[in-house]
C-alpha cells in the first residue's frame, strides 16, 4: 500500500508550505488524500511550516488547531511576517527555506553544545588611512558566518563579532559589528571569560597605519607616499594567555607551506586547534566551497572540499570531539 510504504520510509515528514486546510486536516486525522493519510500512518517526527493569509492564521480556529498539533509534539516552524502573496501585510508568510533547514537541523542533530556559549570572529578588518581610504583584505566572512550557524545548530548560544561584510545574520545569533582590529579586540576581550569556545575565523589586519589623517590625503605628482605601519594586537594569542580561557580554535589562511605554518601557529599562539586552508586566486576567500586541514596538539584531519555550510558543520563536529576530550582530561 503506497501510503503505508511512504509512511514507513520517511525518517522525518516536513509539510512546507502547510495551508490552513492541511493543518485542520492533520488535527482531524483525515485520510482522504495521500498527505493526510501518510501523516496519520507514520510514527516519524513531523514538522509543519504554516503559510497562509494573516487573517486565516490569526483566526481562532487555526490557532486552536496549532495548539492541538503542538500538544501532539508536532514541530511548528514559523510563520514569518511581512508582505504576503495576497498583497496584505502580516503574520503568515512561509519562513525562508534556509531558516527552515536550520531549524530542522537543530531538531534532528543531537544538541551537543546545549548550555555552552560560543564566540566567533568573522570577516576582514578595515584599518583607516584617512576618512575615505583603508587597508583591508578579501575575506568575505562566509566561513565565519557558516561556523556561527553550525554552532547554533549544535545547540550553543552564539555570539558573532563581525568585520564589514555583506551577509545577513543567521537568526538566533547575537551579532556585534566592528570595523578595525582594535574594535574587534575590545569586543572579544569585553567578556571572553563567559565563553566556553572561541573560534577566531576573522582575517584581522596584522598592521595598521601609524597615523590616521583627519583629511583626505592629496595626490602629489612627483613624490612617493610612504605609510608607516604598526602591528595590531593579536586577539587569539591574547585570549590564549588568559588565566580562565575557553577552548580556542584559530584559522590559518596561507598561500604556501600551509601545513608547516599552521602547525607553527598552533604552537606559537597556544591554540587547542587550528583550521588551515590555502588561499589565493579563486580559492579560500569569497568563494562558496573550501577544504580545511585541521590540526590539534595530538593529531590532524583533512576535511575535504565542500560547500562552506557543510564544511562548517564538519568542523564543528571535530571541535566538539576535541572540546569533549579536553574537558574529560581536565576533569579526570
Ligand atoms: O598570524 P595569523 O594572522 O596568520 O593568524 C591567523 C589566526 O590568528 C586567525 O585565527 C585570526 O583570526 C587570528 N588573529 C587574531 N588577531 C590578529 C591576527 C590574527 O586573533 N591580530
mmCIF file of C-alpha atoms and ligand atoms in Angstrom:
data_model
loop_
_atom_site.group_PDB
_atom_site.id
_atom_site.type_symbol
_atom_site.label_atom_id
_atom_site.label_comp_id
_atom_site.label_asym_id
_atom_site.label_seq_id
_atom_site.Cartn_x
_atom_site.Cartn_y
_atom_site.Cartn_z
ATOM 1 C CA UNK A 1 0.000 0.000 0.000
ATOM 2 C CA UNK A 2 1.552 3.277 -1.208
ATOM 3 C CA UNK A 3 0.743 5.491 1.759
ATOM 4 C CA UNK A 4 1.972 2.901 4.283
ATOM 5 C CA UNK A 5 5.216 2.357 2.365
ATOM 6 C CA UNK A 6 5.872 6.102 2.307
ATOM 7 C CA UNK A 7 4.925 6.471 5.977
ATOM 8 C CA UNK A 8 7.458 3.759 6.934
ATOM 9 C CA UNK A 9 10.163 5.069 4.593
ATOM 10 C CA UNK A 10 10.358 8.661 5.839
ATOM 11 C CA UNK A 11 12.732 9.473 8.728
ATOM 12 C CA UNK A 12 11.070 12.862 9.026
ATOM 13 C CA UNK A 13 7.997 14.448 7.449
ATOM 14 C CA UNK A 14 8.048 18.193 6.723
ATOM 15 C CA UNK A 15 4.974 19.953 5.352
ATOM 16 C CA UNK A 16 6.139 23.230 3.779
ATOM 17 C CA UNK A 17 4.085 25.182 2.963
ATOM 18 C CA UNK A 18 1.281 23.954 5.216
ATOM 19 C CA UNK A 19 -2.047 25.616 4.383
ATOM 20 C CA UNK A 20 -4.765 26.300 6.978
ATOM 21 C CA UNK A 21 -6.671 23.412 5.392
ATOM 22 C CA UNK A 22 -3.741 20.937 5.669
ATOM 23 C CA UNK A 23 -3.339 21.910 9.325
ATOM 24 C CA UNK A 24 -7.066 21.402 10.037
ATOM 25 C CA UNK A 25 -6.934 18.040 8.259
ATOM 26 C CA UNK A 26 -3.971 16.901 10.371
ATOM 27 C CA UNK A 27 -5.879 17.853 13.529
ATOM 28 C CA UNK A 28 -8.859 15.778 12.410
ATOM 29 C CA UNK A 29 -6.719 12.815 11.383
ATOM 30 C CA UNK A 30 -8.233 12.686 7.874
ATOM 31 C CA UNK A 31 -7.201 10.026 5.370
ATOM 32 C CA UNK A 32 -8.887 11.182 2.163
ATOM 33 C CA UNK A 33 -5.691 12.392 0.479
ATOM 34 C CA UNK A 34 -2.148 10.997 0.375
ATOM 35 C CA UNK A 35 -0.545 13.635 2.633
ATOM 36 C CA UNK A 36 -3.094 13.352 5.441
ATOM 37 C CA UNK A 37 -3.149 9.547 5.165
ATOM 38 C CA UNK A 38 0.611 9.085 5.353
ATOM 39 C CA UNK A 39 0.942 11.556 8.264
ATOM 40 C CA UNK A 40 -1.648 9.525 10.162
ATOM 41 C CA UNK A 41 0.144 6.265 9.348
ATOM 42 C CA UNK A 42 3.668 7.440 10.202
ATOM 43 C CA UNK A 43 5.446 7.312 13.541
ATOM 44 C CA UNK A 44 8.217 9.624 12.281
ATOM 45 C CA UNK A 45 8.593 13.149 13.655
ATOM 46 C CA UNK A 46 6.543 15.752 11.812
ATOM 47 C CA UNK A 47 7.291 19.441 11.181
ATOM 48 C CA UNK A 48 4.691 21.849 9.871
ATOM 49 C CA UNK A 49 5.640 25.175 8.252
ATOM 50 C CA UNK A 50 2.450 27.247 8.018
ATOM 51 C CA UNK A 51 1.868 29.668 5.130
ATOM 52 C CA UNK A 52 -1.430 31.487 4.706
ATOM 53 C CA UNK A 53 -3.190 34.857 4.719
ATOM 54 C CA UNK A 54 -2.656 36.692 8.042
ATOM 55 C CA UNK A 55 -6.394 36.690 8.926
ATOM 56 C CA UNK A 56 -6.577 32.945 8.305
ATOM 57 C CA UNK A 57 -3.509 32.493 10.541
ATOM 58 C CA UNK A 58 -4.843 34.616 13.411
ATOM 59 C CA UNK A 59 -8.319 33.055 13.205
ATOM 60 C CA UNK A 60 -9.110 31.243 16.454
ATOM 61 C CA UNK A 61 -9.842 28.048 14.542
ATOM 62 C CA UNK A 62 -6.292 27.940 13.117
ATOM 63 C CA UNK A 63 -4.733 28.970 16.456
ATOM 64 C CA UNK A 64 -6.646 26.190 18.254
ATOM 65 C CA UNK A 65 -5.505 23.716 15.585
ATOM 66 C CA UNK A 66 -1.871 24.798 16.022
ATOM 67 C CA UNK A 67 -2.140 24.333 19.803
ATOM 68 C CA UNK A 68 -3.511 20.840 19.281
ATOM 69 C CA UNK A 69 -0.655 19.934 16.891
ATOM 70 C CA UNK A 70 1.909 21.256 19.397
ATOM 71 C CA UNK A 71 0.328 19.219 22.180
ATOM 72 C CA UNK A 72 0.936 16.165 19.945
ATOM 73 C CA UNK A 73 4.675 17.051 19.737
ATOM 74 C CA UNK A 74 4.399 18.224 16.140
ATOM 75 C CA UNK A 75 7.001 20.931 15.441
ATOM 76 C CA UNK A 76 5.678 24.249 14.124
ATOM 77 C CA UNK A 77 8.213 26.383 12.212
ATOM 78 C CA UNK A 78 7.112 29.992 11.742
ATOM 79 C CA UNK A 79 5.201 31.606 10.204
ATOM 80 C CA UNK A 80 7.203 34.727 9.338
ATOM 81 C CA UNK A 81 5.600 38.108 8.920
ATOM 82 C CA UNK A 82 5.768 40.641 6.080
ATOM 83 C CA UNK A 83 4.220 41.183 2.655
ATOM 84 C CA UNK A 84 2.008 38.252 1.665
ATOM 85 C CA UNK A 85 1.170 36.688 -1.698
ATOM 86 C CA UNK A 86 -2.335 38.218 -1.397
ATOM 87 C CA UNK A 87 -0.779 41.695 -1.048
ATOM 88 C CA UNK A 88 -1.645 42.064 2.660
ATOM 89 C CA UNK A 89 0.917 42.668 5.382
ATOM 90 C CA UNK A 90 1.137 40.467 8.467
ATOM 91 C CA UNK A 91 1.960 37.126 10.023
ATOM 92 C CA UNK A 92 1.534 34.058 7.826
ATOM 93 C CA UNK A 93 4.464 34.147 5.372
ATOM 94 C CA UNK A 94 6.395 30.947 4.751
ATOM 95 C CA UNK A 95 9.701 31.024 6.671
ATOM 96 C CA UNK A 96 12.745 31.398 4.347
ATOM 97 C CA UNK A 97 13.934 27.985 3.093
ATOM 98 C CA UNK A 98 17.379 28.410 4.657
ATOM 99 C CA UNK A 99 15.830 29.145 8.073
ATOM 100 C CA UNK A 100 13.534 26.089 7.739
ATOM 101 C CA UNK A 101 16.632 23.944 7.105
ATOM 102 C CA UNK A 102 18.461 25.469 10.096
ATOM 103 C CA UNK A 103 15.508 24.763 12.404
ATOM 104 C CA UNK A 104 15.171 21.224 11.069
ATOM 105 C CA UNK A 105 18.890 20.537 11.545
ATOM 106 C CA UNK A 106 18.577 21.867 15.128
ATOM 107 C CA UNK A 107 15.693 19.463 15.701
ATOM 108 C CA UNK A 108 17.455 16.495 14.058
ATOM 109 C CA UNK A 109 21.068 16.860 15.246
ATOM 110 C CA UNK A 110 21.808 15.943 18.854
ATOM 111 C CA UNK A 111 22.388 19.302 20.519
ATOM 112 C CA UNK A 112 25.842 18.602 21.928
ATOM 113 C CA UNK A 113 26.579 22.223 22.756
ATOM 114 C CA UNK A 114 23.378 22.835 24.711
ATOM 115 C CA UNK A 115 24.124 25.304 27.517
ATOM 116 C CA UNK A 116 27.532 26.242 26.026
ATOM 117 C CA UNK A 117 28.499 29.720 24.850
ATOM 118 C CA UNK A 118 30.498 30.084 21.654
ATOM 119 C CA UNK A 119 32.209 33.291 20.473
ATOM 120 C CA UNK A 120 33.183 33.617 16.809
ATOM 121 C CA UNK A 121 35.045 36.353 14.931
ATOM 122 C CA UNK A 122 34.440 36.698 11.197
ATOM 123 C CA UNK A 123 35.227 38.791 8.154
ATOM 124 C CA UNK A 124 38.010 41.261 7.480
ATOM 125 C CA UNK A 125 39.007 44.378 9.420
ATOM 126 C CA UNK A 126 39.396 47.812 7.844
ATOM 127 C CA UNK A 127 42.278 49.943 9.091
ATOM 128 C CA UNK A 128 41.680 53.588 8.169
ATOM 129 C CA UNK A 129 44.350 55.656 6.424
ATOM 130 C CA UNK A 130 42.239 58.802 6.091
ATOM 131 C CA UNK A 131 38.449 59.444 6.112
ATOM 132 C CA UNK A 132 37.973 57.699 2.742
ATOM 133 C CA UNK A 133 40.707 55.061 2.496
ATOM 134 C CA UNK A 134 41.553 51.973 4.455
ATOM 135 C CA UNK A 135 43.733 48.848 4.418
ATOM 136 C CA UNK A 136 41.532 45.749 4.125
ATOM 137 C CA UNK A 137 41.599 42.213 2.764
ATOM 138 C CA UNK A 138 39.492 39.867 0.632
ATOM 139 C CA UNK A 139 37.779 37.928 3.459
ATOM 140 C CA UNK A 140 34.016 37.661 2.769
ATOM 141 C CA UNK A 141 33.074 36.395 6.241
ATOM 142 C CA UNK A 142 31.292 33.381 4.695
ATOM 143 C CA UNK A 143 33.256 30.777 6.655
ATOM 144 C CA UNK A 144 32.796 32.561 9.991
ATOM 145 C CA UNK A 145 29.062 33.015 9.412
ATOM 146 C CA UNK A 146 28.731 29.337 8.411
ATOM 147 C CA UNK A 147 30.608 28.335 11.584
ATOM 148 C CA UNK A 148 28.240 30.536 13.643
ATOM 149 C CA UNK A 149 25.279 28.742 12.109
ATOM 150 C CA UNK A 150 26.828 25.311 12.715
ATOM 151 C CA UNK A 151 27.433 26.209 16.390
ATOM 152 C CA UNK A 152 23.810 27.326 16.655
ATOM 153 C CA UNK A 153 22.631 24.072 15.086
ATOM 154 C CA UNK A 154 24.703 22.205 17.690
ATOM 155 C CA UNK A 155 22.636 23.920 20.395
ATOM 156 C CA UNK A 156 25.095 26.615 21.526
ATOM 157 C CA UNK A 157 24.368 30.215 22.423
ATOM 158 C CA UNK A 158 26.338 32.025 19.734
ATOM 159 C CA UNK A 159 27.913 35.491 19.616
ATOM 160 C CA UNK A 160 29.446 36.665 16.357
ATOM 161 C CA UNK A 161 31.812 39.630 16.140
ATOM 162 C CA UNK A 162 31.980 40.606 12.505
ATOM 163 C CA UNK A 163 34.084 42.955 10.437
ATOM 164 C CA UNK A 164 32.487 44.719 7.437
ATOM 165 C CA UNK A 165 30.725 42.038 5.328
ATOM 166 C CA UNK A 166 27.632 41.785 3.130
ATOM 167 C CA UNK A 167 25.999 38.838 4.890
ATOM 168 C CA UNK A 168 22.795 38.562 6.867
ATOM 169 C CA UNK A 169 22.955 37.359 10.454
ATOM 170 C CA UNK A 170 21.823 33.733 10.949
ATOM 171 C CA UNK A 171 18.622 34.005 13.006
ATOM 172 C CA UNK A 172 19.307 33.339 16.686
ATOM 173 C CA UNK A 173 22.916 34.577 16.549
ATOM 174 C CA UNK A 174 23.889 37.632 18.601
ATOM 175 C CA UNK A 175 25.951 39.831 16.229
ATOM 176 C CA UNK A 176 28.261 42.738 17.038
ATOM 177 C CA UNK A 177 29.635 44.786 14.126
ATOM 178 C CA UNK A 178 33.149 46.209 14.251
ATOM 179 C CA UNK A 179 35.488 47.754 11.728
ATOM 180 C CA UNK A 180 39.066 47.873 12.995
ATOM 181 C CA UNK A 181 41.333 45.271 14.631
ATOM 182 C CA UNK A 182 41.299 47.334 17.854
ATOM 183 C CA UNK A 183 37.479 47.371 17.910
ATOM 184 C CA UNK A 184 37.453 43.604 17.340
ATOM 185 C CA UNK A 185 39.978 43.183 20.170
ATOM 186 C CA UNK A 186 37.845 45.298 22.545
ATOM 187 C CA UNK A 187 34.638 43.421 21.609
ATOM 188 C CA UNK A 188 36.291 39.997 22.128
ATOM 189 C CA UNK A 189 38.000 40.879 25.398
ATOM 190 C CA UNK A 190 34.887 42.504 26.885
ATOM 191 C CA UNK A 191 33.509 39.266 28.358
ATOM 192 C CA UNK A 192 35.693 36.466 26.984
ATOM 193 C CA UNK A 193 35.620 34.657 30.339
ATOM 194 C CA UNK A 194 31.897 33.979 29.765
ATOM 195 C CA UNK A 195 32.599 31.746 26.761
ATOM 196 C CA UNK A 196 33.302 28.005 26.555
ATOM 197 C CA UNK A 197 34.644 28.009 22.981
ATOM 198 C CA UNK A 198 36.327 30.798 20.974
ATOM 199 C CA UNK A 199 36.636 30.358 17.195
ATOM 200 C CA UNK A 200 38.794 33.009 15.517
ATOM 201 C CA UNK A 201 37.769 32.958 11.842
ATOM 202 C CA UNK A 202 38.344 36.660 11.197
ATOM 203 C CA UNK A 203 41.082 37.797 8.832
ATOM 204 C CA UNK A 204 42.339 40.546 11.106
ATOM 205 C CA UNK A 205 44.798 43.099 9.741
ATOM 206 C CA UNK A 206 48.263 42.436 11.139
ATOM 207 C CA UNK A 207 49.264 46.078 10.616
ATOM 208 C CA UNK A 208 47.519 49.438 10.811
ATOM 209 C CA UNK A 209 48.644 52.907 9.703
ATOM 210 C CA UNK A 210 50.562 54.647 12.487
ATOM 211 C CA UNK A 211 48.564 57.821 11.870
ATOM 212 C CA UNK A 212 45.009 58.241 10.636
ATOM 213 C CA UNK A 213 44.840 61.561 8.754
ATOM 214 C CA UNK A 214 41.878 63.809 9.601
ATOM 215 C CA UNK A 215 41.538 64.913 5.975
ATOM 216 C CA UNK A 216 41.807 63.075 2.678
ATOM 217 C CA UNK A 217 45.444 62.702 1.620
ATOM 218 C CA UNK A 218 46.023 64.682 -1.577
ATOM 219 C CA UNK A 219 47.816 63.249 -4.585
ATOM 220 C CA UNK A 220 51.190 64.823 -5.299
ATOM 221 C CA UNK A 221 52.504 64.150 -8.764
ATOM 222 C CA UNK A 222 56.208 63.939 -8.097
ATOM 223 C CA UNK A 223 56.771 62.287 -4.737
ATOM 224 C CA UNK A 224 56.221 58.822 -3.306
ATOM 225 C CA UNK A 225 53.743 58.298 -0.499
ATOM 226 C CA UNK A 226 55.001 56.261 2.421
ATOM 227 C CA UNK A 227 52.734 54.789 5.083
ATOM 228 C CA UNK A 228 54.279 53.808 8.349
ATOM 229 C CA UNK A 229 52.509 50.723 9.755
ATOM 230 C CA UNK A 230 52.300 49.463 13.320
ATOM 231 C CA UNK A 231 51.401 45.894 14.337
ATOM 232 C CA UNK A 232 47.879 45.302 15.673
ATOM 233 C CA UNK A 233 47.225 43.254 18.816
ATOM 234 C CA UNK A 234 46.936 39.516 18.230
ATOM 235 C CA UNK A 235 43.491 38.698 19.628
ATOM 236 C CA UNK A 236 43.621 34.901 19.630
ATOM 237 C CA UNK A 237 47.056 34.895 21.355
ATOM 238 C CA UNK A 238 45.814 37.341 23.973
ATOM 239 C CA UNK A 239 42.827 35.087 24.687
ATOM 240 C CA UNK A 240 45.202 32.093 24.942
ATOM 241 C CA UNK A 241 47.201 33.921 27.629
ATOM 242 C CA UNK A 242 44.181 34.458 29.898
ATOM 243 C CA UNK A 243 44.030 32.544 33.181
ATOM 244 C CA UNK A 244 40.468 31.391 32.617
ATOM 245 C CA UNK A 245 40.264 30.679 28.918
ATOM 246 C CA UNK A 246 37.878 28.969 26.538
ATOM 247 C CA UNK A 247 38.703 26.139 24.116
ATOM 248 C CA UNK A 248 40.459 28.110 21.357
ATOM 249 C CA UNK A 249 40.274 27.428 17.618
ATOM 250 C CA UNK A 250 42.303 29.543 15.194
ATOM 251 C CA UNK A 251 42.392 29.705 11.416
ATOM 252 C CA UNK A 252 45.434 29.874 9.185
ATOM 253 C CA UNK A 253 44.932 31.184 5.678
ATOM 254 C CA UNK A 254 48.161 30.625 3.784
ATOM 255 C CA UNK A 255 49.316 30.874 0.196
ATOM 256 C CA UNK A 256 52.193 28.380 0.655
ATOM 257 C CA UNK A 257 53.603 25.810 3.138
ATOM 258 C CA UNK A 258 50.102 25.547 4.623
ATOM 259 C CA UNK A 259 50.819 22.573 6.916
ATOM 260 C CA UNK A 260 54.098 23.871 8.357
ATOM 261 C CA UNK A 261 52.817 27.384 9.001
ATOM 262 C CA UNK A 262 49.607 26.073 10.556
ATOM 263 C CA UNK A 263 51.437 23.717 12.948
ATOM 264 C CA UNK A 264 53.796 26.534 13.912
ATOM 265 C CA UNK A 265 50.843 28.856 14.623
ATOM 266 C CA UNK A 266 49.097 26.184 16.716
ATOM 267 C CA UNK A 267 52.211 26.081 18.901
ATOM 268 C CA UNK A 268 53.174 29.770 18.921
ATOM 269 C CA UNK A 269 49.675 31.042 19.639
ATOM 270 C CA UNK A 270 48.990 28.227 22.182
ATOM 271 C CA UNK A 271 45.763 27.172 20.484
ATOM 272 C CA UNK A 272 43.736 23.999 21.078
ATOM 273 C CA UNK A 273 43.061 23.607 17.365
ATOM 274 C CA UNK A 274 43.835 25.312 14.062
ATOM 275 C CA UNK A 275 41.995 25.034 10.741
ATOM 276 C CA UNK A 276 44.304 25.674 7.823
ATOM 277 C CA UNK A 277 43.412 26.436 4.243
ATOM 278 C CA UNK A 278 45.170 27.547 1.132
ATOM 279 C CA UNK A 279 44.062 30.937 -0.146
ATOM 280 C CA UNK A 280 44.810 32.620 -3.415
ATOM 281 C CA UNK A 281 43.142 33.249 -6.708
ATOM 282 C CA UNK A 282 39.649 31.727 -6.609
ATOM 283 C CA UNK A 283 40.343 29.568 -3.540
ATOM 284 C CA UNK A 284 39.655 30.245 0.108
ATOM 285 C CA UNK A 285 38.344 33.813 0.177
ATOM 286 C CA UNK A 286 34.959 34.957 -1.189
ATOM 287 C CA UNK A 287 34.084 31.537 -2.670
ATOM 288 C CA UNK A 288 31.384 29.106 -1.545
ATOM 289 C CA UNK A 289 33.465 25.898 -1.406
ATOM 290 C CA UNK A 290 36.545 25.259 0.659
ATOM 291 C CA UNK A 291 38.601 22.480 2.240
ATOM 292 C CA UNK A 292 40.431 22.510 5.556
ATOM 293 C CA UNK A 293 43.329 20.698 7.184
ATOM 294 C CA UNK A 294 42.650 20.768 10.902
ATOM 295 C CA UNK A 295 45.442 20.278 13.478
ATOM 296 C CA UNK A 296 45.415 19.860 17.246
ATOM 297 C CA UNK A 297 48.369 19.032 19.526
ATOM 298 C CA UNK A 298 47.973 15.250 19.172
ATOM 299 C CA UNK A 299 46.532 14.806 15.687
ATOM 300 C CA UNK A 300 45.074 16.170 12.477
ATOM 301 C CA UNK A 301 42.272 15.583 9.982
ATOM 302 C CA UNK A 302 41.547 16.712 6.442
ATOM 303 C CA UNK A 303 38.022 17.993 5.793
ATOM 304 C CA UNK A 304 37.609 17.631 2.010
ATOM 305 C CA UNK A 305 36.265 20.236 -0.416
ATOM 306 C CA UNK A 306 32.631 21.009 0.391
ATOM 307 C CA UNK A 307 30.269 23.992 0.481
ATOM 308 C CA UNK A 308 31.263 26.216 3.421
ATOM 309 C CA UNK A 309 27.952 25.455 5.217
ATOM 310 C CA UNK A 310 28.727 21.702 5.208
ATOM 311 C CA UNK A 311 32.418 22.238 5.943
ATOM 312 C CA UNK A 312 31.447 24.358 8.961
ATOM 313 C CA UNK A 313 29.259 21.503 10.264
ATOM 314 C CA UNK A 314 32.131 19.004 9.813
ATOM 315 C CA UNK A 315 34.491 21.392 11.573
ATOM 316 C CA UNK A 316 32.009 21.848 14.422
ATOM 317 C CA UNK A 317 31.775 18.054 14.865
ATOM 318 C CA UNK A 318 35.578 17.945 15.190
ATOM 319 C CA UNK A 319 35.644 20.908 17.594
ATOM 320 C CA UNK A 320 33.025 19.213 19.807
ATOM 321 C CA UNK A 321 35.089 15.967 19.810
ATOM 322 C CA UNK A 322 38.305 17.750 20.845
ATOM 323 C CA UNK A 323 36.464 20.014 23.315
ATOM 324 C CA UNK A 324 34.906 16.942 24.988
ATOM 325 C CA UNK A 325 38.286 15.152 25.007
ATOM 326 C CA UNK A 326 39.994 18.161 26.660
ATOM 327 C CA UNK A 327 37.154 18.548 29.133
ATOM 328 C CA UNK A 328 37.367 14.910 30.199
ATOM 329 C CA UNK A 329 41.191 15.077 30.743
ATOM 330 C CA UNK A 330 40.665 18.277 32.764
ATOM 331 C CA UNK A 331 38.059 16.555 34.954
ATOM 332 C CA UNK A 332 39.901 13.242 35.395
HETATM 333 O O1 LIG B 1 49.059 35.098 12.359
HETATM 334 P P1 LIG B 1 47.855 34.972 11.504
HETATM 335 O O2 LIG B 1 47.160 36.278 11.255
HETATM 336 O O3 LIG B 1 48.057 34.216 10.231
HETATM 337 O O4 LIG B 1 46.901 34.035 12.382
HETATM 338 C C1 LIG B 1 45.608 33.704 11.997
HETATM 339 C C2 LIG B 1 44.765 33.434 13.212
HETATM 340 O O5 LIG B 1 45.003 34.420 14.217
HETATM 341 C C3 LIG B 1 43.303 33.540 12.883
HETATM 342 O O6 LIG B 1 42.619 32.666 13.756
HETATM 343 C C4 LIG B 1 42.998 35.000 13.203
HETATM 344 O O7 LIG B 1 41.630 35.213 13.468
HETATM 345 C C5 LIG B 1 43.861 35.235 14.419
HETATM 346 N N1 LIG B 1 44.352 36.622 14.563
HETATM 347 C C6 LIG B 1 43.962 37.368 15.675
HETATM 348 N N2 LIG B 1 44.418 38.657 15.842
HETATM 349 C C7 LIG B 1 45.224 39.229 14.919
HETATM 350 C C8 LIG B 1 45.634 38.485 13.801
HETATM 351 C C9 LIG B 1 45.173 37.186 13.644
HETATM 352 O O8 LIG B 1 43.197 36.856 16.501
HETATM 353 N N3 LIG B 1 45.623 40.469 15.112
#
